[in-house]
């Protein structure tokens, strides 16, 4: 075999090898960029300070419990209102001057992004239901640009809201300085799927987390 023919054969091998490498890289890239399914959060996966003591070691089958609350228009809101919906939930109070205004502004941003998507809604629970009457919620809703068909601000029995926060959404801390149902809400937004499972926790004051939430909604929609 001449020196020239050796390099001719090597050139063919080099082209084949290069093409093979490109194909392998493309396959690996496509695998790595497939959207991974979102986790299904269980009480055992969440900080104990946010979970009722009766549930802290529960590792499967957790779902949002039934509820019966009243929104800013005096309408009864139950789990049926959110049946077959993806929704974002949080806990707030209208007189809060610290993190709540930021959280509400970010909820408004999410509302704007999902305005034409009938599969997605928002749900904000008051942690001071005695102060946050229907009239107070209505006033707050008007000031914050709440669109009724997309976003419910709810009030009701404090015990029920407390139990939803601690036993369903895993979202608030106990206070202990007042009655047994006192609670300190966190900045958390919770992403809930159509099966009433928690699929994500997000810092409602952090713009980057809001972007992540919006991306996770897309992933969840592809899953469902």
mmCIF file of C-alpha atoms in Angstrom:
data_model
loop_
_atom_site.group_PDB
_atom_site.id
_atom_site.type_symbol
_atom_site.label_atom_id
_atom_site.label_comp_id
_atom_site.label_asym_id
_atom_site.label_seq_id
_atom_site.Cartn_x
_atom_site.Cartn_y
_atom_site.Cartn_z
ATOM 1 C CA UNK A 1 0.000 0.000 0.000
ATOM 2 C CA UNK A 2 1.385 3.349 -1.026
ATOM 3 C CA UNK A 3 1.720 6.288 1.347
ATOM 4 C CA UNK A 4 -0.904 8.190 -0.689
ATOM 5 C CA UNK A 5 -3.498 5.395 -0.604
ATOM 6 C CA UNK A 6 -3.049 5.061 3.162
ATOM 7 C CA UNK A 7 -4.039 8.679 3.699
ATOM 8 C CA UNK A 8 -6.905 8.298 1.224
ATOM 9 C CA UNK A 9 -8.326 5.427 3.269
ATOM 10 C CA UNK A 10 -7.659 7.384 6.507
ATOM 11 C CA UNK A 11 -9.597 10.347 5.115
ATOM 12 C CA UNK A 12 -12.681 8.152 4.531
ATOM 13 C CA UNK A 13 -12.399 6.790 8.053
ATOM 14 C CA UNK A 14 -11.993 10.307 9.436
ATOM 15 C CA UNK A 15 -15.162 11.504 7.696
ATOM 16 C CA UNK A 16 -17.101 8.454 8.953
ATOM 17 C CA UNK A 17 -15.795 8.920 12.489
ATOM 18 C CA UNK A 18 -16.648 12.647 12.476
ATOM 19 C CA UNK A 19 -20.209 11.975 11.291
ATOM 20 C CA UNK A 20 -20.590 9.256 13.937
ATOM 21 C CA UNK A 21 -19.405 11.636 16.674
ATOM 22 C CA UNK A 22 -21.856 14.341 15.553
ATOM 23 C CA UNK A 23 -24.752 11.843 15.623
ATOM 24 C CA UNK A 24 -23.778 10.639 19.125
ATOM 25 C CA UNK A 25 -23.486 14.209 20.431
ATOM 26 C CA UNK A 26 -26.903 15.087 18.984
ATOM 27 C CA UNK A 27 -28.481 12.030 20.613
ATOM 28 C CA UNK A 28 -26.940 12.861 23.998
ATOM 29 C CA UNK A 29 -27.998 16.492 23.668
ATOM 30 C CA UNK A 30 -31.592 15.530 22.870
ATOM 31 C CA UNK A 31 -31.722 13.150 25.848
ATOM 32 C CA UNK A 32 -30.373 15.752 28.256
ATOM 33 C CA UNK A 33 -32.806 18.376 26.991
ATOM 34 C CA UNK A 34 -35.955 16.312 27.384
ATOM 35 C CA UNK A 35 -38.060 18.001 30.041
ATOM 36 C CA UNK A 36 -37.882 15.914 33.161
ATOM 37 C CA UNK A 37 -41.217 15.391 34.913
ATOM 38 C CA UNK A 38 -41.783 17.650 37.892
ATOM 39 C CA UNK A 39 -41.530 16.026 41.325
ATOM 40 C CA UNK A 40 -44.674 15.172 43.274
ATOM 41 C CA UNK A 41 -44.065 16.682 46.690
ATOM 42 C CA UNK A 42 -44.922 14.732 49.823
ATOM 43 C CA UNK A 43 -44.914 15.999 53.431
ATOM 44 C CA UNK A 44 -41.749 14.020 54.178
ATOM 45 C CA UNK A 45 -39.946 16.030 51.483
ATOM 46 C CA UNK A 46 -40.771 19.412 53.029
ATOM 47 C CA UNK A 47 -39.308 21.252 56.024
ATOM 48 C CA UNK A 48 -40.967 20.011 59.212
ATOM 49 C CA UNK A 49 -41.737 23.550 60.361
ATOM 50 C CA UNK A 50 -44.203 23.877 57.463
ATOM 51 C CA UNK A 51 -45.966 20.562 57.983
ATOM 52 C CA UNK A 52 -48.482 19.474 60.597
ATOM 53 C CA UNK A 53 -46.912 16.997 63.006
ATOM 54 C CA UNK A 54 -49.412 14.302 62.003
ATOM 55 C CA UNK A 55 -48.085 14.319 58.424
ATOM 56 C CA UNK A 56 -44.360 14.958 58.741
ATOM 57 C CA UNK A 57 -43.382 11.402 57.831
ATOM 58 C CA UNK A 58 -45.981 10.839 55.104
ATOM 59 C CA UNK A 59 -44.078 9.854 51.961
ATOM 60 C CA UNK A 60 -46.799 9.206 49.350
ATOM 61 C CA UNK A 61 -50.364 9.788 48.229
ATOM 62 C CA UNK A 62 -50.511 13.399 49.447
ATOM 63 C CA UNK A 63 -53.210 15.582 47.888
ATOM 64 C CA UNK A 64 -54.864 18.936 48.572
ATOM 65 C CA UNK A 65 -57.885 18.396 50.824
ATOM 66 C CA UNK A 66 -61.448 19.516 50.174
ATOM 67 C CA UNK A 67 -62.306 23.097 51.067
ATOM 68 C CA UNK A 68 -65.236 25.479 51.252
ATOM 69 C CA UNK A 69 -64.325 29.178 51.294
ATOM 70 C CA UNK A 70 -65.694 32.521 50.094
ATOM 71 C CA UNK A 71 -64.104 34.739 47.450
ATOM 72 C CA UNK A 72 -63.959 38.479 46.820
ATOM 73 C CA UNK A 73 -67.422 38.407 45.251
ATOM 74 C CA UNK A 74 -69.090 36.492 48.069
ATOM 75 C CA UNK A 75 -69.146 33.303 45.986
ATOM 76 C CA UNK A 76 -68.513 29.866 47.467
ATOM 77 C CA UNK A 77 -65.211 28.433 46.245
ATOM 78 C CA UNK A 78 -64.548 24.712 46.651
ATOM 79 C CA UNK A 79 -62.252 22.081 45.197
ATOM 80 C CA UNK A 80 -64.843 21.700 42.428
ATOM 81 C CA UNK A 81 -64.029 25.245 41.266
ATOM 82 C CA UNK A 82 -60.536 23.984 40.497
ATOM 83 C CA UNK A 83 -61.483 20.545 39.178
ATOM 84 C CA UNK A 84 -59.292 19.556 36.211
ATOM 85 C CA UNK A 85 -57.322 22.788 36.585
ATOM 86 C CA UNK A 86 -53.656 23.492 37.153
ATOM 87 C CA UNK A 87 -53.403 26.274 39.712
ATOM 88 C CA UNK A 88 -50.986 28.344 41.743
ATOM 89 C CA UNK A 89 -51.819 28.828 45.410
ATOM 90 C CA UNK A 90 -50.446 31.125 48.086
ATOM 91 C CA UNK A 91 -51.240 32.571 51.528
ATOM 92 C CA UNK A 92 -51.348 36.305 52.242
ATOM 93 C CA UNK A 93 -53.260 39.051 54.043
ATOM 94 C CA UNK A 94 -54.451 42.360 52.673
ATOM 95 C CA UNK A 95 -52.919 44.556 55.392
ATOM 96 C CA UNK A 96 -49.436 43.042 55.043
ATOM 97 C CA UNK A 97 -46.872 45.687 54.125
ATOM 98 C CA UNK A 98 -43.787 43.499 53.756
ATOM 99 C CA UNK A 99 -43.693 40.551 51.352
ATOM 100 C CA UNK A 100 -47.380 40.436 50.372
ATOM 101 C CA UNK A 101 -47.347 43.373 47.931
ATOM 102 C CA UNK A 102 -44.414 41.777 46.091
ATOM 103 C CA UNK A 103 -46.131 38.386 46.053
ATOM 104 C CA UNK A 104 -49.370 39.913 44.790
ATOM 105 C CA UNK A 105 -47.538 41.790 42.042
ATOM 106 C CA UNK A 106 -45.953 38.518 40.943
ATOM 107 C CA UNK A 107 -49.324 36.762 41.024
ATOM 108 C CA UNK A 108 -50.607 39.555 38.791
ATOM 109 C CA UNK A 109 -47.686 38.912 36.430
ATOM 110 C CA UNK A 110 -48.591 35.205 36.316
ATOM 111 C CA UNK A 111 -52.247 36.110 35.736
ATOM 112 C CA UNK A 112 -51.183 38.184 32.733
ATOM 113 C CA UNK A 113 -49.170 35.266 31.317
ATOM 114 C CA UNK A 114 -51.989 32.712 31.707
ATOM 115 C CA UNK A 115 -54.914 34.994 30.848
ATOM 116 C CA UNK A 116 -55.874 33.044 27.729
ATOM 117 C CA UNK A 117 -55.201 29.571 29.134
ATOM 118 C CA UNK A 118 -58.414 28.105 30.527
ATOM 119 C CA UNK A 119 -56.508 25.256 32.182
ATOM 120 C CA UNK A 120 -54.766 27.484 34.713
ATOM 121 C CA UNK A 121 -56.081 29.514 37.659
ATOM 122 C CA UNK A 122 -54.820 31.248 40.807
ATOM 123 C CA UNK A 123 -55.921 30.903 44.447
ATOM 124 C CA UNK A 124 -54.872 33.189 47.310
ATOM 125 C CA UNK A 125 -55.904 32.364 50.897
ATOM 126 C CA UNK A 126 -56.110 35.012 53.608
ATOM 127 C CA UNK A 127 -54.371 34.093 56.869
ATOM 128 C CA UNK A 128 -56.307 36.835 58.687
ATOM 129 C CA UNK A 129 -59.883 35.952 57.692
ATOM 130 C CA UNK A 130 -61.466 38.062 60.434
ATOM 131 C CA UNK A 131 -59.907 41.178 58.933
ATOM 132 C CA UNK A 132 -60.157 40.079 55.326
ATOM 133 C CA UNK A 133 -63.900 40.145 54.863
ATOM 134 C CA UNK A 134 -65.513 39.811 51.443
ATOM 135 C CA UNK A 135 -65.667 43.610 51.214
ATOM 136 C CA UNK A 136 -61.994 43.950 52.123
ATOM 137 C CA UNK A 137 -60.991 41.311 49.581
ATOM 138 C CA UNK A 138 -63.090 42.995 46.892
ATOM 139 C CA UNK A 139 -61.396 46.320 47.493
ATOM 140 C CA UNK A 140 -57.971 44.649 47.435
ATOM 141 C CA UNK A 141 -58.836 42.751 44.254
ATOM 142 C CA UNK A 142 -59.825 45.926 42.444
ATOM 143 C CA UNK A 143 -56.645 47.682 43.523
ATOM 144 C CA UNK A 144 -54.448 44.790 42.406
ATOM 145 C CA UNK A 145 -56.034 44.072 39.046
ATOM 146 C CA UNK A 146 -57.515 40.694 39.948
ATOM 147 C CA UNK A 147 -59.553 39.122 37.129
ATOM 148 C CA UNK A 148 -62.355 37.167 38.778
ATOM 149 C CA UNK A 149 -62.442 34.256 36.333
ATOM 150 C CA UNK A 150 -58.720 33.601 36.815
ATOM 151 C CA UNK A 151 -57.970 34.466 40.422
ATOM 152 C CA UNK A 152 -59.893 33.904 43.658
ATOM 153 C CA UNK A 153 -58.948 35.641 46.891
ATOM 154 C CA UNK A 154 -60.594 33.583 49.625
ATOM 155 C CA UNK A 155 -61.564 33.985 53.250
ATOM 156 C CA UNK A 156 -63.492 31.806 55.663
ATOM 157 C CA UNK A 157 -63.160 29.755 58.820
ATOM 158 C CA UNK A 158 -59.695 30.267 60.282
ATOM 159 C CA UNK A 159 -59.347 26.667 61.412
ATOM 160 C CA UNK A 160 -60.085 25.445 57.891
ATOM 161 C CA UNK A 161 -57.549 27.831 56.342
ATOM 162 C CA UNK A 162 -54.967 26.833 58.939
ATOM 163 C CA UNK A 163 -55.487 23.143 58.222
ATOM 164 C CA UNK A 164 -55.295 23.718 54.473
ATOM 165 C CA UNK A 165 -52.040 25.604 54.944
ATOM 166 C CA UNK A 166 -50.448 23.042 57.250
ATOM 167 C CA UNK A 167 -51.995 19.765 56.107
ATOM 168 C CA UNK A 168 -52.556 20.336 52.389
ATOM 169 C CA UNK A 169 -50.295 23.043 50.936
ATOM 170 C CA UNK A 170 -47.451 22.628 53.463
ATOM 171 C CA UNK A 171 -47.022 26.372 53.301
ATOM 172 C CA UNK A 172 -47.106 28.178 56.656
ATOM 173 C CA UNK A 173 -45.438 28.115 60.034
ATOM 174 C CA UNK A 174 -47.275 28.101 63.349
ATOM 175 C CA UNK A 175 -47.033 31.215 65.472
ATOM 176 C CA UNK A 176 -47.970 30.124 68.975
ATOM 177 C CA UNK A 177 -48.326 33.649 70.313
ATOM 178 C CA UNK A 178 -52.110 33.719 69.924
ATOM 179 C CA UNK A 179 -54.799 31.094 69.456
ATOM 180 C CA UNK A 180 -54.015 27.580 68.322
ATOM 181 C CA UNK A 181 -54.683 28.469 64.684
ATOM 182 C CA UNK A 182 -52.268 31.384 64.463
ATOM 183 C CA UNK A 183 -49.994 31.128 61.472
ATOM 184 C CA UNK A 184 -47.095 32.904 59.833
ATOM 185 C CA UNK A 185 -47.427 32.731 56.082
ATOM 186 C CA UNK A 186 -44.341 32.229 53.947
ATOM 187 C CA UNK A 187 -43.444 33.666 50.559
ATOM 188 C CA UNK A 188 -44.151 30.294 48.932
ATOM 189 C CA UNK A 189 -46.196 29.819 45.797
ATOM 190 C CA UNK A 190 -47.350 26.225 45.257
ATOM 191 C CA UNK A 191 -47.977 24.712 41.827
ATOM 192 C CA UNK A 192 -50.878 22.244 41.975
ATOM 193 C CA UNK A 193 -51.675 19.773 39.214
ATOM 194 C CA UNK A 194 -55.037 18.479 37.974
ATOM 195 C CA UNK A 195 -54.812 15.580 40.449
ATOM 196 C CA UNK A 196 -54.507 18.033 43.381
ATOM 197 C CA UNK A 197 -50.844 17.161 43.931
ATOM 198 C CA UNK A 198 -48.097 19.672 44.781
ATOM 199 C CA UNK A 199 -45.616 19.840 41.892
ATOM 200 C CA UNK A 200 -43.488 22.814 42.893
ATOM 201 C CA UNK A 201 -42.595 25.401 45.543
ATOM 202 C CA UNK A 202 -41.408 28.868 44.533
ATOM 203 C CA UNK A 203 -40.305 32.026 46.287
ATOM 204 C CA UNK A 204 -43.122 34.424 45.430
ATOM 205 C CA UNK A 205 -40.831 37.412 46.001
ATOM 206 C CA UNK A 206 -38.119 36.234 43.610
ATOM 207 C CA UNK A 207 -38.487 37.134 39.898
ATOM 208 C CA UNK A 208 -36.238 34.223 38.885
ATOM 209 C CA UNK A 209 -38.512 31.792 40.717
ATOM 210 C CA UNK A 210 -41.523 33.261 38.936
ATOM 211 C CA UNK A 211 -39.812 32.583 35.607
ATOM 212 C CA UNK A 212 -39.096 29.036 36.764
ATOM 213 C CA UNK A 213 -42.729 28.601 37.790
ATOM 214 C CA UNK A 214 -43.932 29.688 34.352
ATOM 215 C CA UNK A 215 -41.562 27.206 32.710
ATOM 216 C CA UNK A 216 -42.747 24.456 35.060
ATOM 217 C CA UNK A 217 -46.344 25.183 34.074
ATOM 218 C CA UNK A 218 -45.384 24.429 30.476
ATOM 219 C CA UNK A 219 -43.768 21.170 31.568
ATOM 220 C CA UNK A 220 -46.842 20.229 33.592
ATOM 221 C CA UNK A 221 -49.159 20.967 30.692
ATOM 222 C CA UNK A 222 -47.105 18.672 28.455
ATOM 223 C CA UNK A 223 -47.384 15.944 31.102
ATOM 224 C CA UNK A 224 -51.152 16.255 31.409
#
